[in-house]
Amino acid sequence: MAAKTQPSSSSSSLVLIMSLFLLLLSLIVPSSVLSATLRSDIQALESIIRSVDPSSISPSSYLSTWDFSEDPCEGAGTFLGVMCSFPLENTTSRVIEIDLDDDGYDGFLSDEVGNLTELTVLSLNKNRFRGPVPETVFQLRKLTKLSLAENFFTGDISPEITRLKELKTIDLSKNSIAGEIPPRISALRSLTHLILSNNHLDGRIPALNGLWKLQVLELGNNHLYGMLPKLPPSLRTLSLCFNSLAGRISPLHRLKQLVSLDVSQNRFSGTVGHEILTFPEISRINVSFNQFISIEVIKVTGSRLRMLDAEGNHLQGHLPLNLATYENLKDINLRSNMFSGDIPRIYGKRLENSWRSLYLENNYLSGTLPEEFQKISKQIRGNLSNNCLQCPKNVQICQGTQKPKSQCTNAMLGSLE
């Protein structure tokens, strides 16, 4: 009987080495099947680009790189603006972000965007998307950022938006969105930025004090009316300009973290309280074109206020002397009010040293221009015209005519009554 042939030790070693190599290769290079993007995500991306006018997709744009002959999550240099998740074992890649460039894409947002159920960011800013925001967007429960600013979206803000509990940023500014702000928007407790300015929103602003993380609230250039609602004390930027809001602004006294405040072009009345001017971080205050009758300016130290604009109100009495104690103040606009009396000499000293602009025209200021104004050597921005001043024409800030004497006399008599 023939003897069995024993495998050589060199053959066994070769088999072992090959087996180890294949195992290592499988760990380093996952199979294309396991790492491919989920089919429904690919279909959603295909639908998104089909909803955009091809003639608006330039060769240098992000959408021009969407080549569906390659996998969206694997292609090198393709699918710009798309971010994917790294697949776990036995799972497929998922689209988690769509952040398009501002190339002027013209079209609609496809309903199939709602199938991207892992999406956390949807940003389509500065394009020409139009039509209503699809209801399917409000199925994207993991969305943290919804930014559709500077497009042509219409319709209203669906109450379904309150289902997106993870949202931190909503920016729908500069569109044509109408209707009311959803009353239950305070349910979005994670919100830090709510930007709805430059739309056609109307109605009252709902109570927003439940948004305890909110830092930026911009609702300007709409058709909102009524009084100020309850607002969260966490706010750092508040813009309500160009609406029809009315009443007192005393509810703002609680917003001690404000850095920038703009309530201009409304119908607010009463007093601009000293609490607002002395917020620890406040840098810019614009209360112009309202119906305020007084502004409280107390003496301060360490203020960060740089800009104060109170133009176009009914502010009366003497110019606030304590403005000179705001050491970081640069730009002051008090034009078109009813201030009277002399201009404080300290104003001239501040213009020479630290103030960059001072606009006091169209008031009822009187007397001789303090000599400090005549000694200013640097170039400044400002105007003292249309008052009742004795203002030398050779002084830069005195350019323009003064009120007729009769108008000044009538104003003085009226203030004495």
Coordinates of C-alpha atoms in Angstrom, one line a residue:
M1 CA 0.0 0.0 0.0
A2 CA 1.3 3.4 -1.0
A3 CA 2.3 5.7 1.9
K4 CA 0.3 8.9 2.5
T5 CA 1.9 12.1 1.2
Q6 CA 2.4 14.6 4.1
P7 CA 1.9 18.3 3.2
S8 CA 5.2 20.2 3.4
S9 CA 5.6 22.7 6.2
S10 CA 6.2 25.5 3.5
S11 CA 2.8 24.8 1.9
S12 CA 1.0 25.1 5.3
S13 CA 2.8 28.4 6.1
L14 CA 1.7 29.8 2.7
V15 CA -1.9 28.9 3.3
L16 CA -1.8 30.5 6.8
I17 CA -0.3 33.7 5.5
M18 CA -2.9 34.0 2.7
S19 CA -5.7 33.4 5.2
L20 CA -4.4 36.1 7.5
F21 CA -3.9 38.5 4.6
L22 CA -7.5 38.1 3.4
L23 CA -8.8 38.5 6.9
L24 CA -6.8 41.8 7.4
L25 CA -7.9 43.0 4.0
S26 CA -11.6 42.4 4.9
L27 CA -11.1 44.6 8.0
I28 CA -9.4 47.4 6.2
V29 CA -11.5 47.6 3.1
P30 CA -15.2 47.0 3.8
S31 CA -17.2 45.5 1.1
S32 CA -19.0 47.9 -1.3
V33 CA -22.3 46.4 -0.4
L34 CA -22.0 47.2 3.3
S35 CA -20.6 50.7 2.9
A36 CA -23.0 51.9 0.1
T37 CA -25.5 54.6 0.8
L38 CA -29.0 53.6 1.7
R39 CA -31.0 53.3 -1.5
S40 CA -33.9 55.6 -0.3
D41 CA -31.3 58.3 0.5
I42 CA -29.9 58.1 -3.0
Q43 CA -33.4 58.4 -4.4
A44 CA -34.1 61.4 -2.3
L45 CA -31.0 63.1 -3.5
E46 CA -32.0 62.3 -7.1
S47 CA -35.4 63.8 -6.5
I48 CA -33.8 67.0 -5.0
I49 CA -31.7 67.6 -8.1
R50 CA -34.5 66.8 -10.5
S51 CA -36.5 69.6 -8.8
V52 CA -33.9 72.2 -9.7
D53 CA -33.9 73.8 -13.2
P54 CA -30.8 72.4 -14.9
S55 CA -30.0 75.7 -16.5
S56 CA -29.4 77.2 -13.0
I57 CA -26.8 74.6 -12.1
S58 CA -23.4 76.2 -13.1
P59 CA -20.3 74.0 -13.8
S60 CA -18.7 75.3 -10.6
S61 CA -21.6 74.6 -8.3
Y62 CA -22.0 71.9 -5.7
L63 CA -24.9 70.3 -7.6
S64 CA -22.8 69.9 -10.7
T65 CA -20.7 67.4 -8.8
W66 CA -23.7 65.1 -8.0
D67 CA -22.8 62.2 -10.2
F68 CA -25.1 59.2 -9.5
S69 CA -22.8 56.8 -11.3
E70 CA -20.9 56.9 -8.0
D71 CA -22.1 56.3 -4.5
P72 CA -23.0 59.6 -2.8
C73 CA -21.1 58.7 0.4
E74 CA -18.1 57.2 -1.3
G75 CA -17.2 59.2 -4.4
A76 CA -14.0 61.3 -4.2
G77 CA -14.8 64.9 -5.2
T78 CA -18.4 64.2 -5.9
F79 CA -21.6 65.2 -4.1
L80 CA -20.3 68.4 -2.6
G81 CA -22.6 69.8 0.1
V82 CA -23.5 66.3 1.2
M83 CA -22.2 64.8 4.5
C84 CA -22.7 61.1 5.4
S85 CA -22.4 59.0 8.5
F86 CA -19.7 56.4 8.9
P87 CA -21.4 53.0 8.6
L88 CA -21.4 50.6 11.5
E89 CA -20.9 46.9 11.0
N90 CA -23.6 45.5 8.7
T91 CA -25.2 48.9 8.1
T92 CA -25.3 51.3 5.2
S93 CA -24.1 55.0 5.0
R94 CA -26.8 57.6 5.6
V95 CA -27.0 61.2 4.5
I96 CA -26.8 63.4 7.6
E97 CA -26.2 66.9 6.1
I98 CA -27.2 68.9 3.0
D99 CA -25.5 72.3 3.0
L100 CA -25.7 73.7 -0.6
D101 CA -23.7 76.7 -1.9
D102 CA -25.4 80.0 -2.9
D103 CA -25.1 79.4 -6.6
G104 CA -28.7 80.7 -7.5
Y105 CA -30.4 77.3 -7.8
D106 CA -33.9 77.8 -9.2
G107 CA -36.6 75.3 -8.3
F108 CA -38.6 73.6 -5.6
L109 CA -37.6 71.5 -2.6
S110 CA -38.7 68.0 -3.3
D111 CA -41.1 66.2 -0.9
E112 CA -38.7 63.3 -0.9
V113 CA -36.3 65.2 1.4
G114 CA -38.5 63.8 4.2
N115 CA -37.1 60.3 3.4
L116 CA -33.6 61.4 4.6
T117 CA -34.5 60.4 8.2
E118 CA -31.0 60.8 9.5
L119 CA -30.7 64.4 8.3
T120 CA -29.4 66.8 10.9
V121 CA -28.7 69.9 8.7
L122 CA -30.7 71.2 5.8
S123 CA -29.2 74.5 4.6
L124 CA -30.2 76.0 1.2
N125 CA -29.4 79.7 1.8
K126 CA -29.2 82.4 -0.9
N127 CA -30.8 80.6 -3.8
R128 CA -34.1 80.7 -5.7
F129 CA -36.0 77.9 -4.2
R130 CA -39.8 78.7 -4.3
G131 CA -43.1 77.3 -3.2
P132 CA -44.1 76.1 0.2
V133 CA -41.7 74.3 2.5
P134 CA -42.7 70.6 2.1
E135 CA -44.6 69.2 5.1
T136 CA -42.3 66.2 4.8
V137 CA -39.4 68.3 6.2
F138 CA -41.2 68.1 9.6
Q139 CA -40.7 64.4 9.6
L140 CA -36.9 64.9 10.0
R141 CA -36.9 64.3 13.7
K142 CA -33.1 64.5 14.0
L143 CA -32.8 67.9 12.3
T144 CA -30.8 70.4 14.4
K145 CA -30.5 73.2 11.7
L146 CA -33.1 74.3 9.2
S147 CA -31.7 77.2 7.2
L148 CA -33.6 78.3 4.1
A149 CA -32.8 82.0 4.2
E150 CA -32.8 84.3 1.1
N151 CA -35.0 82.2 -1.2
F152 CA -38.6 82.6 -2.4
F153 CA -40.4 80.2 -0.2
T154 CA -44.1 80.9 0.4
G155 CA -46.9 79.6 2.5
D156 CA -46.9 79.6 6.3
I157 CA -44.8 78.1 9.1
S158 CA -46.5 74.8 9.7
P159 CA -47.4 74.0 13.3
E160 CA -45.8 70.6 12.6
I161 CA -42.4 72.3 13.0
T162 CA -42.8 71.9 16.8
R163 CA -42.3 68.1 16.3
L164 CA -38.6 68.8 15.5
K165 CA -37.4 68.7 19.1
E166 CA -33.7 68.7 18.3
L167 CA -33.8 71.9 16.3
K168 CA -31.2 74.5 17.5
T169 CA -31.4 76.9 14.5
I170 CA -34.3 78.0 12.4
D171 CA -33.5 80.6 9.8
L172 CA -36.3 81.3 7.3
S173 CA -35.4 85.0 6.8
K174 CA -35.7 86.9 3.5
N175 CA -38.5 84.8 2.0
S176 CA -42.2 85.4 1.4
I177 CA -43.5 83.4 4.3
A178 CA -46.9 84.6 5.7
G179 CA -49.3 83.7 8.5
E180 CA -48.6 83.7 12.2
I181 CA -45.7 82.4 14.3
P182 CA -46.9 79.0 15.6
P183 CA -48.2 79.5 19.1
R184 CA -46.5 76.4 20.4
I185 CA -43.0 77.2 19.0
S186 CA -41.8 77.4 22.6
A187 CA -41.9 73.6 22.6
L188 CA -38.6 73.6 20.7
R189 CA -36.6 73.8 23.9
S190 CA -33.2 73.3 22.2
L191 CA -33.5 76.4 20.0
T192 CA -30.7 78.9 20.2
H193 CA -31.4 80.9 17.0
L194 CA -34.8 81.8 15.7
I195 CA -34.5 84.1 12.6
L196 CA -37.7 84.9 10.8
S197 CA -37.0 88.4 9.6
N198 CA -37.9 89.9 6.2
N199 CA -41.1 87.9 5.6
H200 CA -44.8 88.6 5.6
L201 CA -45.6 87.3 9.1
D202 CA -48.5 88.9 10.9
G203 CA -50.4 88.5 14.2
R204 CA -49.0 88.7 17.7
I205 CA -45.7 87.3 18.9
P206 CA -46.4 84.3 21.1
A207 CA -44.9 83.8 24.5
L208 CA -41.3 82.7 24.0
N209 CA -40.0 82.5 27.5
G210 CA -40.1 78.7 27.3
L211 CA -37.1 78.8 24.8
W212 CA -34.7 79.0 27.7
K213 CA -31.6 78.5 25.5
L214 CA -32.5 81.1 22.9
Q215 CA -29.7 83.6 22.2
V216 CA -30.8 85.2 18.9
L217 CA -34.3 86.3 18.0
E218 CA -34.8 88.2 14.8
L219 CA -38.4 89.0 13.7
G220 CA -37.8 92.3 12.0
N221 CA -39.4 93.5 8.7
N222 CA -42.7 91.7 9.1
H223 CA -46.3 92.8 10.0
L224 CA -46.4 91.8 13.6
Y225 CA -48.5 93.8 16.1
G226 CA -49.5 93.9 19.7
M227 CA -47.4 94.2 22.8
L228 CA -44.1 92.6 23.7
P229 CA -44.5 88.9 24.8
K230 CA -42.7 87.1 27.5
L231 CA -39.1 86.6 26.3
P232 CA -36.3 84.4 27.6
P233 CA -33.6 86.1 29.7
S234 CA -30.9 84.1 27.7
L235 CA -31.3 86.4 24.7
R236 CA -28.2 88.2 23.4
T237 CA -29.5 89.6 20.1
L238 CA -33.1 90.9 19.8
S239 CA -34.3 92.5 16.6
L240 CA -38.0 93.5 16.2
C241 CA -37.6 96.4 13.8
F242 CA -40.1 97.5 11.1
N243 CA -43.2 96.0 12.6
S244 CA -46.3 97.5 14.3
L245 CA -45.6 96.6 17.9
A246 CA -46.8 98.9 20.6
G247 CA -46.8 99.6 24.3
R248 CA -44.0 99.9 26.8
I249 CA -40.6 98.2 26.5
S250 CA -40.2 97.6 30.2
P251 CA -40.5 93.8 29.8
L252 CA -37.0 94.0 28.2
H253 CA -35.5 95.0 31.5
R254 CA -35.2 91.3 32.4
L255 CA -32.9 90.6 29.4
K256 CA -29.7 91.4 31.1
Q257 CA -27.5 89.3 28.7
L258 CA -28.4 91.5 25.7
V259 CA -25.6 92.6 23.4
S260 CA -27.7 94.1 20.6
L261 CA -31.2 95.5 20.7
D262 CA -33.2 96.9 17.7
V263 CA -36.8 97.8 18.2
S264 CA -36.8 100.6 15.7
Q265 CA -39.7 101.5 13.4
N266 CA -42.5 100.4 15.7
R267 CA -45.1 102.2 17.9
F268 CA -43.5 101.8 21.3
S269 CA -44.1 104.6 23.7
G270 CA -43.2 105.7 27.3
T271 CA -39.6 105.7 28.5
V272 CA -36.4 104.0 27.4
G273 CA -35.3 103.0 30.9
H274 CA -31.8 103.2 32.3
E275 CA -31.9 99.4 32.9
I276 CA -31.6 98.9 29.2
L277 CA -28.7 101.3 28.7
T278 CA -26.8 99.7 31.6
F279 CA -27.0 96.1 30.7
P280 CA -23.5 94.6 31.3
E281 CA -22.9 93.4 27.8
I282 CA -25.0 95.8 25.7
S283 CA -23.2 97.2 22.7
R284 CA -25.8 98.5 20.3
I285 CA -29.2 100.1 21.0
N286 CA -31.6 101.2 18.3
V287 CA -35.0 102.6 19.5
S288 CA -35.4 105.0 16.6
F289 CA -38.7 106.0 15.0
N290 CA -41.1 105.1 17.8
Q291 CA -43.1 107.3 20.2
F292 CA -40.9 107.5 23.2
I293 CA -41.0 110.7 25.3
S294 CA -38.0 110.2 27.5
I295 CA -34.8 108.4 27.9
E296 CA -33.1 107.7 31.2
V297 CA -29.4 108.1 31.1
I298 CA -27.7 107.6 34.4
K299 CA -24.0 108.0 35.3
V300 CA -22.1 104.7 34.7
T301 CA -18.6 103.2 34.7
G302 CA -17.5 100.3 32.6
S303 CA -20.3 100.4 30.0
R304 CA -19.8 98.6 26.7
L305 CA -22.3 100.6 24.8
R306 CA -20.9 101.7 21.5
M307 CA -24.0 102.9 19.5
L308 CA -27.2 104.6 20.6
D309 CA -29.8 105.5 18.0
A310 CA -33.0 107.2 19.3
E311 CA -33.9 109.3 16.2
G312 CA -37.4 110.1 15.3
N313 CA -39.1 110.0 18.7
H314 CA -40.7 112.6 20.9
L315 CA -37.8 112.9 23.4
Q316 CA -38.0 116.1 25.4
G317 CA -36.0 118.2 27.8
H318 CA -32.2 118.8 27.8
L319 CA -29.7 116.5 26.2
P320 CA -28.6 113.8 28.6
L321 CA -25.4 115.0 30.2
N322 CA -24.5 111.5 31.5
L323 CA -24.0 110.2 27.9
A324 CA -20.4 111.5 28.3
T325 CA -19.8 108.9 31.1
Y326 CA -20.3 106.0 28.6
E327 CA -16.6 105.5 28.0
N328 CA -17.0 103.1 25.0
L329 CA -19.7 105.1 23.2
K330 CA -18.8 106.0 19.6
D331 CA -21.9 106.9 17.7
I332 CA -24.9 108.9 18.9
N333 CA -28.0 109.7 16.9
L334 CA -30.7 111.9 18.6
R335 CA -31.9 113.7 15.5
S336 CA -35.6 114.6 14.9
N337 CA -36.8 114.8 18.5
M338 CA -37.9 117.7 20.8
F339 CA -34.7 118.3 22.8
S340 CA -34.2 121.9 23.9
G341 CA -31.7 124.0 25.7
D342 CA -27.9 124.2 25.4
I343 CA -25.6 121.6 24.0
P344 CA -23.4 120.4 26.9
R345 CA -19.7 121.5 26.6
I346 CA -18.6 117.9 27.4
Y347 CA -20.2 116.7 24.1
G348 CA -17.5 118.8 22.3
K349 CA -14.7 117.2 24.4
R350 CA -16.0 113.7 23.6
L351 CA -16.2 114.5 19.9
E352 CA -12.5 115.6 20.0
N353 CA -11.4 112.5 21.9
S354 CA -13.6 109.4 21.5
W355 CA -17.0 110.0 19.8
R356 CA -17.0 109.3 16.0
S357 CA -20.4 110.7 15.2
L358 CA -23.1 113.0 16.7
Y359 CA -26.4 113.7 15.0
L360 CA -28.6 116.3 16.7
E361 CA -30.3 118.0 13.8
N362 CA -34.0 118.8 13.8
N363 CA -34.5 119.5 17.5
Y364 CA -35.0 122.8 19.4
L365 CA -31.5 123.2 20.8
S366 CA -30.6 126.8 21.4
G367 CA -27.8 129.1 22.6
T368 CA -24.2 129.6 21.4
L369 CA -22.3 126.6 20.2
P370 CA -19.8 125.7 22.9
E371 CA -16.2 126.6 22.0
E372 CA -15.1 123.0 22.4
F373 CA -17.0 122.2 19.1
Q374 CA -15.0 125.0 17.4
K375 CA -11.7 123.5 18.4
I376 CA -12.3 120.0 17.0
S377 CA -9.5 119.2 14.5
K378 CA -10.3 115.7 13.4
Q379 CA -12.8 114.7 10.8
I380 CA -16.1 113.8 12.4
R381 CA -19.6 112.8 11.2
G382 CA -22.5 114.8 12.5
N383 CA -25.0 117.5 12.0
L384 CA -26.5 120.3 14.1
S385 CA -28.8 121.9 11.5
N386 CA -32.5 122.7 11.9
N387 CA -32.2 123.8 15.5
C388 CA -32.3 127.2 17.2
L389 CA -28.5 127.5 17.6
Q390 CA -26.0 130.2 16.9
C391 CA -23.8 128.0 14.9
P392 CA -20.8 129.4 13.0
K393 CA -20.8 128.3 9.3
N394 CA -17.0 127.7 9.4
V395 CA -17.5 124.8 11.8
Q396 CA -17.9 121.6 10.0
I397 CA -20.8 120.2 12.1
C398 CA -22.8 123.5 11.6
Q399 CA -23.4 123.0 7.9
G400 CA -27.1 123.6 7.0
T401 CA -29.6 126.2 8.1
Q402 CA -31.3 126.7 11.5
K403 CA -35.0 126.9 12.2
P404 CA -36.7 130.3 11.7
K405 CA -36.8 132.4 14.9
S406 CA -40.6 132.4 14.9
Q407 CA -40.6 128.6 15.1
C408 CA -38.1 128.6 17.9
T409 CA -40.1 131.2 19.8
N410 CA -43.3 129.3 19.5
A411 CA -41.6 126.1 20.7
M412 CA -40.2 127.9 23.7
L413 CA -43.5 129.4 24.6
G414 CA -45.2 126.0 24.3
S415 CA -42.6 124.4 26.6
L416 CA -43.5 127.1 29.3
E417 CA -47.2 126.5 29.2

